[in-house]
Coordinates of C-alpha atoms in Angstrom, one line a residue:
N1 CA -52.9 -43.8 -21.5
K2 CA -50.8 -42.3 -24.3
S3 CA -52.0 -44.2 -27.3
L4 CA -50.9 -43.6 -30.9
N5 CA -53.3 -42.2 -33.4
Y6 CA -53.1 -45.2 -35.6
N7 CA -55.5 -44.0 -38.2
K8 CA -53.6 -40.9 -39.0
G9 CA -51.4 -41.6 -42.1
F10 CA -52.9 -45.1 -42.4
E11 CA -55.2 -44.2 -45.3
D12 CA -53.0 -45.8 -47.9
F13 CA -53.2 -49.2 -46.3
P14 CA -55.3 -51.5 -48.6
E15 CA -59.0 -51.5 -48.0
T16 CA -59.3 -55.1 -48.7
S17 CA -61.2 -58.1 -47.4
E18 CA -58.0 -60.2 -47.8
P19 CA -56.4 -61.2 -44.5
V20 CA -53.4 -59.3 -43.2
W21 CA -50.8 -61.7 -41.6
I22 CA -48.2 -60.4 -39.1
L23 CA -45.8 -62.9 -37.7
G24 CA -48.4 -65.7 -37.3
K25 CA -51.3 -63.4 -36.4
E26 CA -54.3 -62.8 -38.8
Y27 CA -56.0 -59.5 -39.0
N28 CA -58.9 -57.9 -40.9
A29 CA -57.7 -54.7 -42.7
L30 CA -61.2 -53.3 -42.7
T31 CA -62.0 -53.7 -39.0
E32 CA -58.7 -54.2 -37.2
K33 CA -56.4 -51.3 -38.3
D34 CA -55.7 -50.3 -34.7
E35 CA -54.7 -53.9 -33.8
I36 CA -52.5 -54.1 -36.9
L37 CA -50.6 -50.9 -36.1
S38 CA -50.3 -51.8 -32.4
D39 CA -48.8 -55.2 -33.4
V40 CA -46.4 -53.6 -35.9
T41 CA -45.4 -50.8 -33.5
S42 CA -44.6 -53.3 -30.8
R43 CA -41.9 -54.9 -32.9
L44 CA -38.4 -53.7 -32.2
W45 CA -37.2 -51.3 -34.9
F46 CA -33.4 -51.1 -35.2
T47 CA -32.1 -48.5 -37.7
Y48 CA -28.9 -46.9 -38.6
R49 CA -27.4 -45.0 -35.7
K50 CA -24.7 -42.3 -35.5
N51 CA -22.4 -41.0 -32.8
F52 CA -21.9 -44.3 -31.0
P53 CA -18.5 -45.3 -29.6
P54 CA -16.1 -46.3 -32.4
I55 CA -16.3 -50.0 -33.4
G56 CA -13.1 -51.7 -32.3
G57 CA -12.0 -48.5 -30.6
T58 CA -10.9 -46.8 -33.8
G59 CA -13.5 -47.8 -36.3
P60 CA -16.8 -46.3 -37.6
T61 CA -19.1 -44.3 -35.2
S62 CA -22.1 -44.7 -37.6
D63 CA -23.4 -47.6 -39.6
T64 CA -25.2 -45.5 -42.2
G65 CA -24.8 -46.9 -45.6
W66 CA -23.5 -50.4 -44.6
G67 CA -25.3 -51.7 -41.6
C68 CA -28.8 -52.3 -42.8
M69 CA -28.6 -56.1 -42.9
L70 CA -26.9 -56.1 -39.5
R71 CA -29.9 -54.1 -38.2
C72 CA -32.3 -56.5 -39.8
G73 CA -30.4 -59.3 -38.0
Q74 CA -31.0 -57.4 -34.8
M75 CA -34.7 -57.1 -35.5
I76 CA -35.3 -60.8 -36.3
L77 CA -33.3 -61.9 -33.2
G78 CA -35.0 -59.1 -31.1
E79 CA -38.3 -60.6 -32.1
A80 CA -37.1 -64.0 -30.8
L81 CA -36.1 -62.4 -27.5
M82 CA -39.5 -60.7 -27.2
C83 CA -41.2 -64.0 -27.7
R84 CA -38.9 -65.7 -25.3
H85 CA -39.2 -63.3 -22.4
L86 CA -42.5 -61.4 -23.0
G87 CA -44.6 -63.6 -25.3
R88 CA -45.9 -62.9 -28.8
D89 CA -49.0 -61.1 -27.5
W90 CA -47.1 -58.5 -25.5
R91 CA -47.8 -54.9 -26.7
W92 CA -45.7 -51.8 -26.3
V93 CA -47.5 -48.7 -25.0
R94 CA -45.8 -45.3 -25.6
G95 CA -44.7 -43.6 -22.4
Q96 CA -45.5 -46.5 -20.1
K97 CA -42.9 -47.8 -17.6
Q98 CA -41.7 -51.0 -19.1
R99 CA -41.2 -54.5 -17.6
E100 CA -37.7 -55.4 -16.5
E101 CA -37.4 -58.1 -19.2
Y102 CA -38.2 -55.6 -21.9
V103 CA -35.5 -53.2 -20.7
S104 CA -33.0 -56.1 -20.5
I105 CA -33.8 -57.0 -24.1
L106 CA -33.2 -53.4 -25.3
N107 CA -29.9 -53.2 -23.4
A108 CA -28.7 -56.3 -25.3
F109 CA -28.8 -54.2 -28.5
I110 CA -27.6 -50.8 -27.3
D111 CA -24.8 -49.6 -29.5
K112 CA -21.8 -50.2 -27.3
K113 CA -19.1 -53.0 -27.3
D114 CA -20.4 -54.9 -24.3
S115 CA -24.0 -55.4 -25.4
Y116 CA -24.7 -59.0 -26.5
Y117 CA -26.0 -58.1 -29.9
S118 CA -24.8 -54.6 -30.5
I119 CA -23.7 -53.3 -33.9
H120 CA -20.1 -53.5 -32.4
Q121 CA -20.4 -57.2 -31.6
I122 CA -22.0 -58.1 -34.9
A123 CA -19.5 -56.1 -37.0
Q124 CA -16.5 -57.5 -35.1
M125 CA -17.8 -61.1 -35.1
G126 CA -18.3 -60.7 -38.9
V127 CA -14.6 -60.3 -39.4
G128 CA -14.4 -64.1 -38.7
E129 CA -16.9 -64.6 -41.5
G130 CA -14.7 -62.8 -44.0
K131 CA -16.5 -59.4 -43.7
P132 CA -14.3 -56.4 -42.8
I133 CA -16.0 -53.8 -40.5
G134 CA -18.1 -51.5 -42.6
Q135 CA -18.8 -54.1 -45.4
W136 CA -22.4 -55.0 -46.3
Y137 CA -23.6 -58.4 -45.1
G138 CA -25.9 -60.9 -46.8
P139 CA -28.6 -62.8 -44.9
N140 CA -26.5 -65.9 -44.4
T141 CA -23.5 -64.0 -42.9
V142 CA -25.7 -62.2 -40.4
A143 CA -27.4 -65.5 -39.5
Q144 CA -24.0 -67.1 -38.8
V145 CA -22.9 -64.2 -36.7
L146 CA -26.0 -64.2 -34.6
K147 CA -25.5 -67.9 -34.0
K148 CA -22.1 -67.3 -32.5
L149 CA -23.1 -64.3 -30.4
A150 CA -26.1 -66.1 -28.9
V151 CA -23.7 -68.5 -27.1
F152 CA -22.6 -65.7 -24.8
D153 CA -26.2 -64.7 -23.9
T154 CA -26.6 -66.7 -20.7
W155 CA -29.8 -64.9 -19.7
S156 CA -31.8 -65.8 -22.8
R157 CA -30.1 -69.2 -23.3
L158 CA -31.2 -69.5 -26.9
V159 CA -29.9 -72.0 -29.4
V160 CA -29.6 -70.4 -32.8
H161 CA -29.4 -72.9 -35.6
V162 CA -28.6 -71.9 -39.1
A163 CA -29.8 -74.5 -41.5
M164 CA -27.1 -74.7 -44.1
D165 CA -27.8 -76.4 -47.5
N166 CA -31.5 -76.0 -46.6
T167 CA -31.3 -79.0 -44.2
V168 CA -32.6 -79.1 -40.6
V169 CA -31.4 -82.0 -38.5
I170 CA -32.4 -82.0 -34.8
E171 CA -30.3 -84.3 -32.7
E172 CA -30.3 -85.5 -29.1
I173 CA -33.5 -83.8 -27.9
S174 CA -33.7 -84.3 -24.1
E175 CA -36.9 -85.2 -22.6
C176 CA -37.4 -86.2 -18.9
G177 CA -33.7 -86.6 -18.5
C178 CA -33.4 -89.0 -21.4
V179 CA -32.1 -88.3 -24.9
A180 CA -34.8 -89.0 -27.4
T181 CA -34.1 -89.5 -31.1
L182 CA -36.7 -88.1 -33.5
Y183 CA -37.1 -89.0 -37.1
L184 CA -39.4 -86.8 -39.2
S185 CA -40.1 -86.3 -42.8
V186 CA -41.1 -82.7 -43.4
F187 CA -42.0 -81.1 -46.6
L188 CA -41.3 -77.4 -47.4
L189 CA -41.8 -75.7 -50.7
L190 CA -39.0 -73.2 -50.4
S191 CA -36.0 -75.3 -51.5
F192 CA -34.6 -77.7 -54.0
K193 CA -32.6 -79.4 -51.3
S194 CA -33.3 -80.8 -47.9
I195 CA -33.4 -79.0 -44.5
T196 CA -31.3 -80.6 -41.7
S197 CA -31.1 -79.7 -38.1
S198 CA -27.9 -78.8 -36.7
N199 CA -24.9 -78.6 -34.6
V200 CA -27.2 -78.7 -31.6
T201 CA -24.9 -80.8 -29.2
P202 CA -25.4 -81.9 -25.6
A203 CA -23.1 -79.0 -24.6
H204 CA -25.6 -76.5 -26.0
W205 CA -28.4 -78.0 -24.0
E206 CA -26.6 -78.0 -20.6
M207 CA -28.9 -79.2 -17.9
A208 CA -32.1 -77.9 -19.6
L209 CA -34.5 -80.3 -21.2
W210 CA -35.0 -77.9 -24.0
K211 CA -33.5 -74.5 -24.9
P212 CA -35.6 -72.1 -26.9
L213 CA -34.7 -72.6 -30.6
V214 CA -34.2 -69.9 -33.1
L215 CA -34.2 -71.5 -36.5
L216 CA -32.7 -69.4 -39.4
I217 CA -33.0 -70.9 -42.9
P218 CA -31.0 -69.0 -45.6
L219 CA -32.6 -69.6 -49.0
R220 CA -32.2 -68.6 -52.6
L221 CA -35.6 -68.4 -54.3
G222 CA -34.3 -67.7 -57.8
L223 CA -31.4 -66.4 -59.8
S224 CA -31.7 -62.6 -60.2
D225 CA -35.5 -62.4 -59.4
I226 CA -37.7 -64.4 -57.1
N227 CA -39.2 -67.5 -58.8
E228 CA -43.0 -67.0 -58.7
A229 CA -43.3 -70.7 -57.8
Y230 CA -42.2 -69.9 -54.3
I231 CA -44.4 -67.0 -53.6
E232 CA -47.3 -68.8 -52.0
T233 CA -45.0 -70.8 -49.8
L234 CA -43.2 -67.7 -48.7
K235 CA -46.5 -66.2 -47.7
Q236 CA -47.4 -69.3 -45.7
C237 CA -44.2 -68.9 -43.6
F238 CA -45.7 -65.7 -42.2
M239 CA -48.9 -67.6 -41.2
L240 CA -47.1 -70.1 -38.9
P241 CA -47.3 -69.2 -35.2
Q242 CA -43.6 -69.8 -34.9
S243 CA -42.8 -67.2 -37.5
L244 CA -40.0 -64.7 -36.9
G245 CA -40.3 -63.2 -40.3
V246 CA -37.8 -62.9 -43.1
I247 CA -34.6 -60.8 -43.6
G248 CA -33.7 -59.8 -47.1
G249 CA -34.8 -57.0 -49.4
K250 CA -33.2 -55.6 -52.5
P251 CA -29.5 -55.8 -53.5
N252 CA -27.5 -53.9 -50.9
S253 CA -30.8 -52.6 -49.3
A254 CA -32.0 -54.9 -46.5
H255 CA -35.4 -55.0 -44.9
Y256 CA -37.1 -57.0 -42.1
F257 CA -40.3 -58.5 -43.5
I258 CA -42.9 -59.2 -40.8
G259 CA -46.0 -60.1 -42.9
Y260 CA -48.1 -59.6 -46.0
V261 CA -51.4 -58.5 -47.4
G262 CA -52.5 -59.6 -50.8
E263 CA -49.4 -59.5 -53.0
E264 CA -47.5 -57.0 -50.8
L265 CA -45.0 -57.7 -48.1
I266 CA -45.1 -55.7 -44.9
Y267 CA -41.7 -54.7 -43.6
L268 CA -39.7 -52.5 -41.2
D269 CA -37.0 -50.4 -42.9
P270 CA -33.7 -49.8 -41.1
H271 CA -32.7 -46.9 -43.5
T272 CA -33.2 -44.1 -41.1
T273 CA -30.3 -42.6 -39.2
Q274 CA -31.0 -41.8 -35.6
P275 CA -28.7 -40.7 -32.8
A276 CA -27.2 -43.4 -30.6
V277 CA -29.1 -43.9 -27.3
E278 CA -27.4 -44.1 -23.9
P279 CA -29.2 -46.0 -21.1
C280 CA -30.2 -44.0 -18.1
E281 CA -28.4 -44.5 -14.8
D282 CA -31.2 -46.7 -13.5
G283 CA -30.9 -48.9 -16.6
Q284 CA -34.0 -47.6 -18.2
V285 CA -33.8 -46.9 -22.0
N286 CA -35.5 -44.0 -23.9
D287 CA -37.2 -46.5 -26.2
E288 CA -39.4 -44.4 -28.5
T289 CA -36.8 -44.5 -31.3
Y290 CA -36.8 -48.3 -31.1
H291 CA -40.4 -48.6 -32.3
C292 CA -41.7 -47.5 -35.7
L293 CA -44.4 -44.9 -35.0
H294 CA -45.7 -44.6 -38.6
P295 CA -47.6 -47.1 -40.7
P296 CA -45.6 -50.0 -42.0
C297 CA -43.8 -50.0 -45.3
R298 CA -45.0 -52.3 -48.1
M299 CA -43.5 -53.6 -51.4
H300 CA -44.7 -56.0 -54.0
I301 CA -43.5 -59.5 -53.3
C302 CA -42.0 -59.8 -56.8
E303 CA -39.6 -57.0 -56.0
L304 CA -37.9 -59.2 -53.3
D305 CA -34.3 -60.2 -53.9
P306 CA -34.2 -64.0 -54.1
S307 CA -31.5 -64.2 -51.4
I308 CA -33.3 -64.3 -48.0
A309 CA -33.3 -65.9 -44.6
V310 CA -36.5 -67.2 -43.0
G311 CA -36.8 -67.3 -39.2
F312 CA -38.8 -69.4 -36.8
F313 CA -38.9 -69.5 -33.0
C314 CA -39.8 -72.6 -30.9
R315 CA -39.9 -71.8 -27.2
T316 CA -40.6 -75.4 -26.3
E317 CA -40.2 -78.8 -27.8
D318 CA -43.9 -79.1 -28.3
E319 CA -43.8 -75.9 -30.4
F320 CA -41.0 -77.4 -32.5
D321 CA -43.1 -80.6 -33.0
D322 CA -46.0 -78.4 -34.0
W323 CA -43.8 -76.5 -36.5
C324 CA -42.7 -79.8 -38.0
M325 CA -46.4 -80.9 -38.3
R326 CA -47.4 -77.6 -40.0
I327 CA -44.5 -77.7 -42.4
R328 CA -45.4 -81.3 -43.4
R329 CA -49.1 -80.2 -43.9
V330 CA -48.1 -77.3 -46.0
G331 CA -45.9 -79.5 -48.2
L332 CA -48.4 -82.2 -48.7
S333 CA -51.2 -79.8 -49.6
A334 CA -49.1 -78.0 -52.1
V335 CA -49.2 -78.5 -55.9
L336 CA -45.5 -77.9 -56.2
F337 CA -43.2 -79.0 -53.4
C338 CA -39.7 -80.1 -52.7
C339 CA -38.7 -82.5 -50.0
F340 CA -37.4 -80.8 -46.9
P341 CA -36.6 -83.6 -44.4
V342 CA -36.0 -82.8 -40.7
Y343 CA -34.3 -85.7 -39.0
S344 CA -31.9 -86.8 -36.3
S345 CA -28.6 -88.3 -36.7

């Protein structure tokens, strides 16, 4: 059993009685450091890569300097795929032969043109969003690209919905072969406008009663700096069991935020350049470089750029209903809130 020495280099993590929240899981920083590090290390860590096949045949062979938000998009979607196929409680063990589902997830992100969510696919799909290959993305652009790419992933069969104008509208939810119409009023603090669910059409649902839902909500929480009125609500997003975290960071420097402790956000940083990985002949992937083996990075929440995208994953319709209930409860208990209705057409 090759376990990591989690305590080595972990001395700077806050010695605090305040809870540590990681993607809907609560930990005690004083007594559960091993568990915190095991959870963080089990998240997929996508970084800059070099020496991969040229994007588009003649384009870049590295995304260093421009691909950080694309890599953050990979991480938030990778987390959704992990929850979809392995479950939130799955843990990575270094050197252990991995499950077939895990290997399939990794192969969906390998840096080559025919992987579902490779840097090649994201960069080329971004051209349709007005972003030339090699240009930095914002959170909304990468969310829109992931929505388009997910349509081709017939194995995971996800529906990625990007809530534009902060409105989530869920329409025509199938239950027991019938189309049920759902009307909900949901409050969320993070916006001045309403959330509406989406372009989720019967074609997206095919024959399934429910397709696992990835909900990405681009938000702007201030002008040049984050408005402190939103900080507590942003923290509560990490407490929801459906949390996929947040993509954002600082101007032109993106991070994948997976939790918080006190006033600090916990994040995975894509700004490390590693060699591209080639799968083995048997399909297995040398996966150590896809997991962050050092203690997680932290930054004060007030340093966050106000342009972010918040992610949630609802594997079942019941989980979505639970998300709606929790959002309503958060809003109603808040001192400051804005109406964030979720409704059907």
